[in-house]
CSV table of C-alpha atoms and ligand atoms in Angstrom, one decimal:
chain,number,residue,atom,x,y,z
A,619,MET,CA,29.4,-18.9,-30.3
A,620,ASN,CA,29.3,-19.0,-26.5
A,621,SER,CA,26.3,-19.6,-24.3
A,622,PHE,CA,25.2,-17.0,-21.8
A,623,SER,CA,23.3,-19.7,-19.9
A,624,GLN,CA,26.4,-21.2,-18.5
A,625,LYS,CA,27.6,-20.2,-15.1
A,626,GLY,CA,31.1,-19.3,-16.3
A,627,ILE,CA,34.1,-18.7,-14.0
A,628,GLN,CA,34.1,-18.0,-10.3
A,629,ALA,CA,34.1,-14.3,-9.5
A,630,PRO,CA,37.1,-12.8,-7.6
A,631,LYS,CA,36.8,-13.1,-3.8
A,632,GLU,CA,38.1,-9.6,-3.3
A,633,TRP,CA,35.0,-8.0,-4.8
A,634,PHE,CA,32.3,-10.6,-3.9
A,635,THR,CA,31.0,-12.3,-0.8
A,636,GLY,CA,30.0,-16.0,-1.2
A,637,THR,CA,30.0,-18.0,-4.4
A,638,VAL,CA,29.4,-16.0,-7.5
A,639,TRP,CA,29.8,-17.0,-11.1
A,640,LEU,CA,30.7,-14.7,-14.0
A,641,ASN,CA,30.0,-15.4,-17.7
A,642,MET,CA,31.1,-12.5,-19.8
A,643,ALA,CA,29.1,-12.9,-23.0
A,644,VAL,CA,30.2,-9.6,-24.7
A,645,LYS,CA,33.6,-8.4,-23.5
A,646,PRO,CA,34.8,-4.9,-23.6
A,647,ASP,CA,37.5,-5.7,-26.2
A,648,GLU,CA,35.0,-7.0,-28.8
A,649,GLY,CA,34.4,-3.6,-30.2
A,650,TYR,CA,30.7,-3.1,-29.3
A,651,ASN,CA,31.6,-0.5,-26.6
A,652,VAL,CA,29.4,-2.5,-24.2
A,653,ASN,CA,30.0,-5.1,-21.6
A,654,ILE,CA,27.3,-7.8,-21.2
A,655,GLY,CA,27.5,-10.8,-19.0
A,656,THR,CA,25.5,-13.0,-16.7
A,657,VAL,CA,26.2,-13.1,-13.0
A,658,THR,CA,25.0,-16.0,-10.9
A,659,PHE,CA,24.8,-15.6,-7.1
A,660,GLU,CA,24.4,-18.6,-4.8
A,661,PRO,CA,22.1,-17.9,-1.8
A,662,LYS,CA,23.5,-15.1,0.4
A,663,ALA,CA,26.2,-14.3,-2.1
A,664,ARG,CA,26.6,-10.6,-3.2
A,665,THR,CA,28.9,-8.1,-4.7
A,666,ASN,CA,30.8,-5.6,-2.5
A,667,TRP,CA,29.6,-2.1,-2.5
A,668,HIS,CA,30.6,-0.5,-5.8
A,669,SER,CA,29.8,2.1,-8.4
A,670,HIS,CA,29.9,2.4,-12.2
A,671,THR,CA,30.8,5.7,-13.9
A,672,SER,CA,28.5,4.7,-16.8
A,673,GLY,CA,25.8,3.2,-14.6
A,674,GLN,CA,24.6,-0.4,-15.1
A,675,ILE,CA,21.4,-2.2,-16.1
A,676,LEU,CA,20.5,-5.5,-14.6
A,677,PHE,CA,17.9,-8.0,-16.1
A,678,VAL,CA,17.0,-10.6,-13.5
A,679,ILE,CA,16.6,-13.8,-15.4
A,680,GLU,CA,16.4,-16.3,-12.6
A,681,GLY,CA,15.7,-16.5,-8.9
A,682,ILE,CA,15.3,-14.0,-6.1
A,683,GLY,CA,17.8,-11.4,-5.0
A,684,TYR,CA,18.4,-8.0,-3.4
A,685,TYR,CA,19.5,-4.7,-4.7
A,686,GLN,CA,20.5,-1.7,-2.6
A,687,GLU,CA,21.6,1.8,-3.3
A,688,ILE,CA,23.5,3.7,-0.7
A,689,GLY,CA,21.2,5.5,1.8
A,690,LYS,CA,18.1,3.5,0.6
A,691,PRO,CA,16.4,0.4,1.9
A,692,ILE,CA,17.2,-3.1,0.4
A,693,GLN,CA,14.9,-3.9,-2.4
A,694,LEU,CA,13.7,-7.3,-3.4
A,695,ILE,CA,14.3,-8.3,-7.1
A,696,GLN,CA,13.2,-11.4,-8.9
A,697,LYS,CA,13.0,-12.9,-12.4
A,698,GLY,CA,11.6,-10.4,-14.8
A,699,ASP,CA,12.7,-7.3,-13.0
A,700,VAL,CA,14.9,-4.7,-14.6
A,701,VAL,CA,17.2,-2.6,-12.3
A,702,LYS,CA,18.5,0.7,-13.7
A,703,ILE,CA,21.5,1.7,-11.6
A,704,PRO,CA,22.4,5.4,-12.0
A,705,LYS,CA,25.9,6.6,-12.8
A,706,ASN,CA,28.3,6.8,-9.9
A,707,VAL,CA,25.8,5.6,-7.3
A,708,LYS,CA,27.3,3.3,-4.7
A,709,HIS,CA,25.3,0.0,-4.6
A,710,TRP,CA,25.4,-3.7,-4.4
A,711,HIS,CA,23.4,-6.6,-5.8
A,712,GLY,CA,23.2,-10.3,-4.9
A,713,ALA,CA,21.1,-13.3,-4.0
A,714,SER,CA,18.5,-13.5,-1.3
A,715,HIS,CA,19.0,-15.5,1.8
A,716,ASN,CA,17.4,-18.7,0.6
A,717,ASN,CA,17.4,-18.4,-3.2
A,718,SER,CA,20.1,-18.0,-5.9
A,719,MET,CA,19.7,-15.2,-8.4
A,720,ARG,CA,21.1,-14.7,-11.9
A,721,HIS,CA,21.0,-11.5,-13.8
A,722,ILE,CA,22.3,-10.2,-17.0
A,723,ALA,CA,24.5,-7.1,-16.3
A,724,ILE,CA,25.0,-4.5,-19.0
A,725,ILE,CA,27.5,-1.7,-18.8
A,726,SER,CA,27.5,0.7,-21.8
A,727,ASP,CA,30.3,3.0,-22.9
A,728,VAL,CA,32.9,0.6,-21.5
A,729,ASP,CA,35.6,2.7,-23.1
A,730,LYS,CA,35.0,5.3,-20.5
A,731,ASP,CA,33.5,3.2,-17.7
A,732,LYS,CA,35.2,2.7,-14.5
A,733,THR,CA,33.9,0.4,-11.7
A,734,GLU,CA,35.0,1.5,-8.2
A,735,TRP,CA,35.0,-1.2,-5.6
A,736,TYR,CA,34.5,-0.6,-1.9
A,737,GLU,CA,34.0,-2.7,1.2
A,738,PRO,CA,31.9,-5.9,1.4
A,739,VAL,CA,28.3,-5.7,2.5
A,740,ASN,CA,28.5,-6.8,6.1
A,741,ASP,CA,26.3,-9.6,7.4
A,742,ALA,CA,24.4,-7.3,9.8
A,743,ASP,CA,23.3,-5.0,7.0
A,744,TYR,CA,22.6,-8.0,4.6
A,745,ASN,CA,20.6,-9.7,7.4
A,746,SER,CA,18.7,-6.6,8.2
A,747,PHE,CA,16.4,-7.4,5.3
A,748,LYS,CA,13.8,-9.9,6.1
A,749,THR,CA,13.1,-12.2,3.2
A,750,PRO,CA,9.4,-12.2,2.7
A,751,VAL,CA,8.2,-15.7,3.6
A,752,TYR,CA,5.4,-15.0,1.3
A,753,GLU,CA,6.5,-17.4,-1.3
A,754,VAL,CA,8.0,-16.1,-4.5
A,755,GLU,CA,7.2,-18.3,-7.4
A,756,ASN,CA,7.4,-15.7,-10.1
A,757,ARG,CA,3.6,-15.8,-10.1
A,758,LEU,CA,3.4,-12.7,-8.0
A,759,SER,CA,5.1,-9.5,-9.1
A,760,THR,CA,7.8,-8.1,-6.8
A,761,LYS,CA,5.7,-5.1,-6.1
A,762,ALA,CA,2.8,-7.3,-5.1
A,763,ILE,CA,5.0,-9.3,-2.8
A,764,MET,CA,6.5,-6.2,-1.2
A,765,ASN,CA,3.2,-4.3,-0.8
A,766,HIS,CA,1.7,-7.4,0.7
A,767,GLU,CA,4.7,-7.8,3.0
A,768,GLU,CA,4.4,-4.2,4.1
A,769,LEU,CA,0.9,-4.8,5.4
A,770,TRP,CA,1.4,-8.3,6.8
A,771,PRO,CA,5.1,-9.1,7.4
A,772,ASN,CA,5.8,-12.8,7.3
A,773,TYR,CA,2.2,-13.8,6.8
A,774,ILE,CA,1.2,-16.6,4.5
A,775,SER,CA,-2.4,-16.9,3.5
A,776,LYS,CA,-3.9,-20.4,3.8
A,777,ILE,CA,-5.8,-19.6,0.6
A,778,LYS,CA,-2.5,-19.6,-1.2
A,779,GLU,CA,-2.3,-23.4,-0.7
A,780,THR,CA,-5.9,-24.1,-1.7
A,781,ASP,CA,-6.5,-21.5,-4.4
A,782,PRO,CA,-3.1,-20.5,-6.0
A,783,ASP,CA,-4.7,-19.2,-9.2
A,784,LEU,CA,-7.0,-16.8,-7.3
A,785,ILE,CA,-4.2,-15.6,-5.1
A,786,GLU,CA,-2.1,-14.9,-8.2
A,787,ILE,CA,-4.8,-13.0,-10.0
A,788,PHE,CA,-6.1,-11.1,-6.9
A,789,GLU,CA,-2.7,-10.1,-5.4
A,790,ASN,CA,-1.1,-9.1,-8.6
A,791,PHE,CA,-4.1,-6.9,-9.2
A,792,ALA,CA,-4.8,-5.5,-5.7
A,793,PHE,CA,-1.2,-5.2,-4.5
A,794,ASP,CA,0.5,-4.2,-7.7
A,795,ASP,CA,-1.8,-2.8,-10.5
A,796,VAL,CA,-4.1,-1.0,-8.1
A,797,ILE,CA,-1.5,0.3,-5.6
A,798,SER,CA,0.9,1.2,-8.4
A,799,HIS,CA,-1.7,3.3,-10.2
A,800,HIS,CA,-0.8,6.1,-7.8
A,801,GLU,CA,1.1,6.1,-4.6
A,802,MET,CA,-1.4,6.8,-1.9
A,803,ASP,CA,0.0,7.1,1.6
A,804,VAL,CA,-0.1,3.5,3.0
A,805,LYS,CA,-1.7,4.6,6.2
A,806,LEU,CA,-4.5,6.5,4.4
A,807,ARG,CA,-5.0,3.6,2.0
A,808,THR,CA,-5.3,1.1,4.8
A,809,ILE,CA,-7.7,3.3,6.8
A,810,LEU,CA,-10.0,3.7,3.7
A,811,ILE,CA,-10.0,0.0,2.9
A,812,LEU,CA,-10.6,-0.8,6.5
A,813,ALA,CA,-13.7,1.5,6.4
A,814,SER,CA,-14.9,-0.2,3.3
A,815,THR,CA,-14.8,-3.6,4.9
A,816,ILE,CA,-17.3,-2.4,7.5
A,817,GLY,CA,-19.6,-1.2,4.7
A,818,SER,CA,-19.1,-4.5,3.0
A,819,GLN,CA,-19.8,-6.4,6.2
A,820,SER,CA,-16.7,-8.5,5.9
A,821,LEU,CA,-15.4,-9.4,9.3
A,822,THR,CA,-12.6,-11.6,7.9
A,823,GLU,CA,-11.2,-8.8,5.7
A,824,TYR,CA,-11.7,-6.3,8.4
A,825,ARG,CA,-9.6,-8.3,10.8
A,826,MET,CA,-6.8,-8.6,8.2
A,827,PHE,CA,-6.9,-4.8,7.6
A,828,ALA,CA,-7.1,-4.0,11.3
A,829,ASN,CA,-3.8,-5.9,11.7
A,830,ALA,CA,-2.4,-4.3,8.6
A,831,ALA,CA,-3.3,-0.8,9.9
A,832,LEU,CA,-1.4,-1.4,13.1
A,833,ASN,CA,1.5,-2.9,11.1
A,834,VAL,CA,1.9,0.3,9.0
A,835,GLY,CA,1.5,2.7,12.0
A,836,VAL,CA,-2.2,3.6,12.0
A,837,SER,CA,-2.9,4.5,15.6
A,838,PRO,CA,-5.4,2.5,17.7
A,839,VAL,CA,-7.3,5.8,18.1
A,840,GLU,CA,-7.6,6.2,14.3
A,841,ILE,CA,-9.0,2.7,14.0
A,842,LYS,CA,-11.5,3.2,16.8
A,843,GLU,CA,-12.6,6.5,15.1
A,844,VAL,CA,-13.2,4.7,11.9
A,845,LEU,CA,-15.5,2.3,13.8
A,846,TYR,CA,-17.3,5.0,15.7
A,847,GLN,CA,-17.8,7.0,12.5
A,848,ALA,CA,-19.4,3.9,11.0
A,849,VAL,CA,-22.1,3.8,13.7
A,850,PRO,CA,-24.2,6.7,12.3
A,851,TYR,CA,-23.6,5.8,8.7
A,852,VAL,CA,-23.8,2.1,8.7
A,853,GLY,CA,-25.9,1.5,11.9
A,854,ILE,CA,-24.9,-0.2,15.1
A,855,SER,CA,-26.4,-3.6,14.0
A,856,LYS,CA,-23.7,-3.8,11.3
A,857,VAL,CA,-20.9,-2.3,13.4
A,858,ILE,CA,-21.2,-4.1,16.7
A,859,ASP,CA,-19.3,-7.3,15.6
A,860,PHE,CA,-16.5,-5.1,14.2
A,861,ILE,CA,-16.1,-3.5,17.6
A,862,THR,CA,-15.7,-6.9,19.2
A,863,VAL,CA,-13.1,-8.0,16.5
A,864,THR,CA,-11.2,-4.7,16.9
A,865,ASN,CA,-11.0,-5.3,20.7
A,866,GLU,CA,-9.7,-8.8,20.1
A,867,VAL,CA,-7.0,-7.5,17.7
A,868,PHE,CA,-6.1,-4.8,20.2
A,869,LEU,CA,-5.7,-7.3,23.0
A,870,GLU,CA,-3.5,-9.5,20.8
A,871,ASN,CA,-1.3,-6.4,20.3
A,872,ASN,CA,-1.2,-5.5,23.9
A,873,ILE,CA,-3.2,-2.3,23.4
A,874,ASN,CA,-5.1,-1.3,26.6
A,875,LEU,CA,-8.7,-0.4,26.5
A,876,PRO,CA,-10.5,1.9,26.7
A,877,LEU,CA,-8.5,4.4,24.7
A,878,GLU,CA,-8.3,8.0,25.6
A,879,SER,CA,-11.6,9.8,24.8
A,880,GLN,CA,-11.7,11.8,21.6
A,881,ALA,CA,-15.1,13.4,22.4
A,882,VAL,CA,-15.2,17.2,22.1
A,883,THR,CA,-18.9,17.8,22.7
A,884,ASN,CA,-21.2,17.3,25.6
A,885,PRO,CA,-25.0,17.0,25.9
A,886,ASN,CA,-25.3,20.8,26.2
A,887,ASN,CA,-23.4,21.8,23.1
A,888,ARG,CA,-23.7,18.8,20.7
A,889,LEU,CA,-26.5,20.4,18.6
A,890,GLU,CA,-24.7,23.7,18.3
A,891,LYS,CA,-21.3,22.2,17.6
A,892,GLY,CA,-22.7,19.6,15.3
A,893,LEU,CA,-24.7,22.1,13.3
A,894,GLY,CA,-21.5,24.2,13.0
A,895,ILE,CA,-19.4,21.4,11.6
A,896,GLN,CA,-22.3,20.3,9.3
A,897,LYS,CA,-22.4,23.8,7.9
A,898,ASN,CA,-18.6,23.9,7.5
A,899,ILE,CA,-18.8,20.8,5.4
A,900,PHE,CA,-22.0,21.2,3.5
A,901,GLY,CA,-22.6,25.0,3.6
A,902,ASN,CA,-26.0,26.7,3.2
A,903,ARG,CA,-27.6,23.4,2.0
A,904,ILE,CA,-28.2,22.7,5.7
A,905,ASP,CA,-30.3,25.8,6.3
A,906,ASP,CA,-32.4,24.7,3.3
A,907,MET,CA,-32.7,21.2,4.6
A,908,TYR,CA,-34.2,22.6,7.9
A,909,LYS,CA,-36.4,25.1,6.0
A,910,ASN,CA,-37.8,22.5,3.6
A,911,SER,CA,-38.3,19.8,6.2
A,912,PRO,CA,-42.0,19.0,7.0
A,913,LYS,CA,-42.6,19.9,10.7
A,914,ASP,CA,-43.3,16.3,11.6
A,915,LEU,CA,-39.8,15.3,10.4
A,916,LEU,CA,-37.8,18.2,11.9
A,917,HIS,CA,-36.5,15.8,14.6
A,918,ILE,CA,-34.5,13.9,11.9
A,919,GLN,CA,-32.7,17.1,10.9
A,920,GLU,CA,-31.9,17.7,14.6
A,921,PHE,CA,-30.7,14.2,15.0
A,922,LEU,CA,-28.4,14.6,12.0
A,923,SER,CA,-27.0,17.8,13.5
A,924,ALA,CA,-26.7,16.8,17.1
A,925,ASN,CA,-26.1,13.0,16.8
A,926,CYS,CA,-24.5,12.3,13.5
A,927,PHE,CA,-22.4,15.4,13.4
A,928,GLY,CA,-22.3,16.6,17.0
A,929,ASP,CA,-21.6,13.2,18.6
A,930,TYR,CA,-19.4,11.7,15.9
A,931,VAL,CA,-18.1,13.9,13.2
A,932,THR,CA,-16.8,16.5,15.7
A,933,ARG,CA,-14.6,14.0,17.4
A,934,ASN,CA,-10.8,14.2,17.4
A,935,GLY,CA,-8.6,11.4,16.2
A,936,LEU,CA,-9.1,11.7,12.5
A,937,ASP,CA,-8.6,15.0,10.6
A,938,ALA,CA,-11.5,16.4,8.6
A,939,LYS,CA,-10.2,15.3,5.2
A,940,THR,CA,-9.6,11.7,6.3
A,941,ARG,CA,-12.9,11.5,8.2
A,942,GLU,CA,-14.8,12.6,5.2
A,943,MET,CA,-13.0,10.1,3.0
A,944,VAL,CA,-13.8,7.4,5.5
A,945,THR,CA,-17.5,8.3,5.4
A,946,LEU,CA,-17.4,8.1,1.6
A,947,SER,CA,-15.8,4.7,1.8
A,948,PHE,CA,-18.6,3.3,4.0
A,949,LEU,CA,-21.2,4.7,1.6
A,950,ILE,CA,-19.5,3.3,-1.5
A,951,ALA,CA,-19.1,-0.2,0.1
A,952,LEU,CA,-22.7,-0.2,1.4
A,953,GLY,CA,-24.3,0.3,-2.0
A,954,GLY,CA,-27.7,1.7,-2.7
A,955,THR,CA,-26.6,5.0,-1.2
A,956,GLU,CA,-26.1,7.1,-4.3
A,957,ASN,CA,-27.8,10.2,-2.9
A,958,GLN,CA,-25.5,10.2,0.1
A,959,ILE,CA,-22.5,9.4,-2.0
A,960,LYS,CA,-23.2,12.5,-4.0
A,961,GLY,CA,-23.7,14.6,-0.9
A,962,HIS,CA,-20.4,13.3,0.6
A,963,ILE,CA,-18.5,13.8,-2.7
A,964,GLN,CA,-19.5,17.4,-2.3
A,965,GLY,CA,-18.6,17.3,1.4
A,966,ASN,CA,-15.2,15.9,0.5
A,967,ALA,CA,-14.6,18.7,-2.0
A,968,ASN,CA,-15.7,21.2,0.6
A,969,VAL,CA,-13.1,20.0,3.1
A,970,GLY,CA,-10.4,20.1,0.4
A,971,ASN,CA,-10.3,16.6,-1.2
A,972,SER,CA,-10.0,16.9,-5.0
A,973,ARG,CA,-11.6,14.9,-7.7
A,974,GLN,CA,-8.2,13.2,-8.1
A,975,ASP,CA,-8.1,12.3,-4.4
A,976,LEU,CA,-11.6,10.7,-4.7
A,977,ILE,CA,-10.6,8.9,-7.9
A,978,ASN,CA,-7.6,7.5,-5.9
A,979,LEU,CA,-10.0,6.5,-3.1
A,980,ILE,CA,-12.4,4.8,-5.5
A,981,THR,CA,-9.5,3.0,-7.2
A,982,GLN,CA,-8.1,1.7,-4.0
A,983,LEU,CA,-11.5,0.3,-2.9
A,984,LEU,CA,-12.2,-1.4,-6.2
A,985,PRO,CA,-10.6,-4.8,-5.3
A,986,TYR,CA,-12.7,-4.9,-2.1
A,987,VAL,CA,-16.0,-3.6,-3.2
A,988,GLY,CA,-16.2,-4.8,-6.8
A,989,TYR,CA,-16.9,-3.1,-10.1
A,990,PRO,CA,-20.7,-2.3,-9.8
A,991,ARG,CA,-20.2,-0.2,-6.7
A,992,THR,CA,-17.1,1.3,-8.2
A,993,LEU,CA,-18.9,2.3,-11.3
A,994,ASN,CA,-21.8,3.7,-9.3
A,995,ALA,CA,-19.4,5.8,-7.3
A,996,ILE,CA,-17.7,7.1,-10.5
A,997,ALA,CA,-21.1,8.1,-11.9
A,998,CYS,CA,-21.8,10.1,-8.8
A,999,LEU,CA,-18.3,11.7,-8.9
A,1000,ASN,CA,-18.7,12.7,-12.6
A,1001,GLU,CA,-22.0,14.3,-11.8
A,1002,ILE,CA,-20.8,16.3,-8.7
A,1003,LEU,CA,-17.1,17.0,-9.7
A,1004,PRO,CA,-17.0,16.6,-13.5
A,1005,TYR,CA,-13.8,16.0,-15.4
A,1006,LYS,CA,-12.3,19.2,-16.7
A,1007,ASN,CA,-9.7,19.3,-19.5
B,1429,MN,MN1,26.7,-3.0,-10.1
């Protein structure tokens, strides 16, 4: 019996860069028609570019490494990950910059398999991948690390030092389970979470997500529009501090203020234009609201049309579908707004957001707003846009 846990023999220099060890546990000539071995890469060591006519399966059993298919970005891999390499696809695998990596490599159908070897992975390409400094301890899943890294490159939370258990639970949940549930565009996801932090009144989380938004390419205008849209729905008392923090974040990122105006109405046409967009989103219900309003409250209906819709909702900078989802995110995070949540679920449907889109929104907000608000939002959704088989 031989042990697969030993490093084995040094791999041939012609096909590998750096120090690599091969331990062939099941060899092609043993009659199983499969080739299984462990490969151990010292930090920075890697295979040359190569391809397998039968494909290859890697089980990462130790450490942290990289895998890349031709034409695709380098991918982080770590203990516990399985890499399924398609047939005849040029690729390489190896250790990360600072950690060794060991994987089990399986090639089936070895009778027919042929491995083609190409050029080494040059240092410039290898170094183009920034190792997440976000520490990998096999407590966080690779997806959680990469999703976190996408939002905040090279950022290490201080909470990681003081509360490692919480970070493990929260980040595996929020940055893997929740994000993996469906792949929402990262910009939209960030915008909606950002909106929810205003509703939740969390300046700390808002600042994090304002930075994340800029990191993933959300424009300063879009961020400001989220803020301005919050004013009529959340109230200036709850928004003012967020404007201050946004301006600080913008200054840190050399973004000049004020931004270009996104206003499309003026004092003369705001009522008419606001009423127009209000009816576009909510339909005939608006006529009924005016008709059914007591005379001494008619001014509130006019404020809604001219101010909420005319001054804010008409603005450029966010498309109608995104703006309506942003509004719903405020309402869900605020809590106690079930009537308005229902209205805006209908509003979302009217501008073209589906039940599935809204489930995705509610799912992405869950780690930030908690279960009670999530379940309340779901109850509203099921009432307005019921599940259909
Ligand atoms: Mn390979």
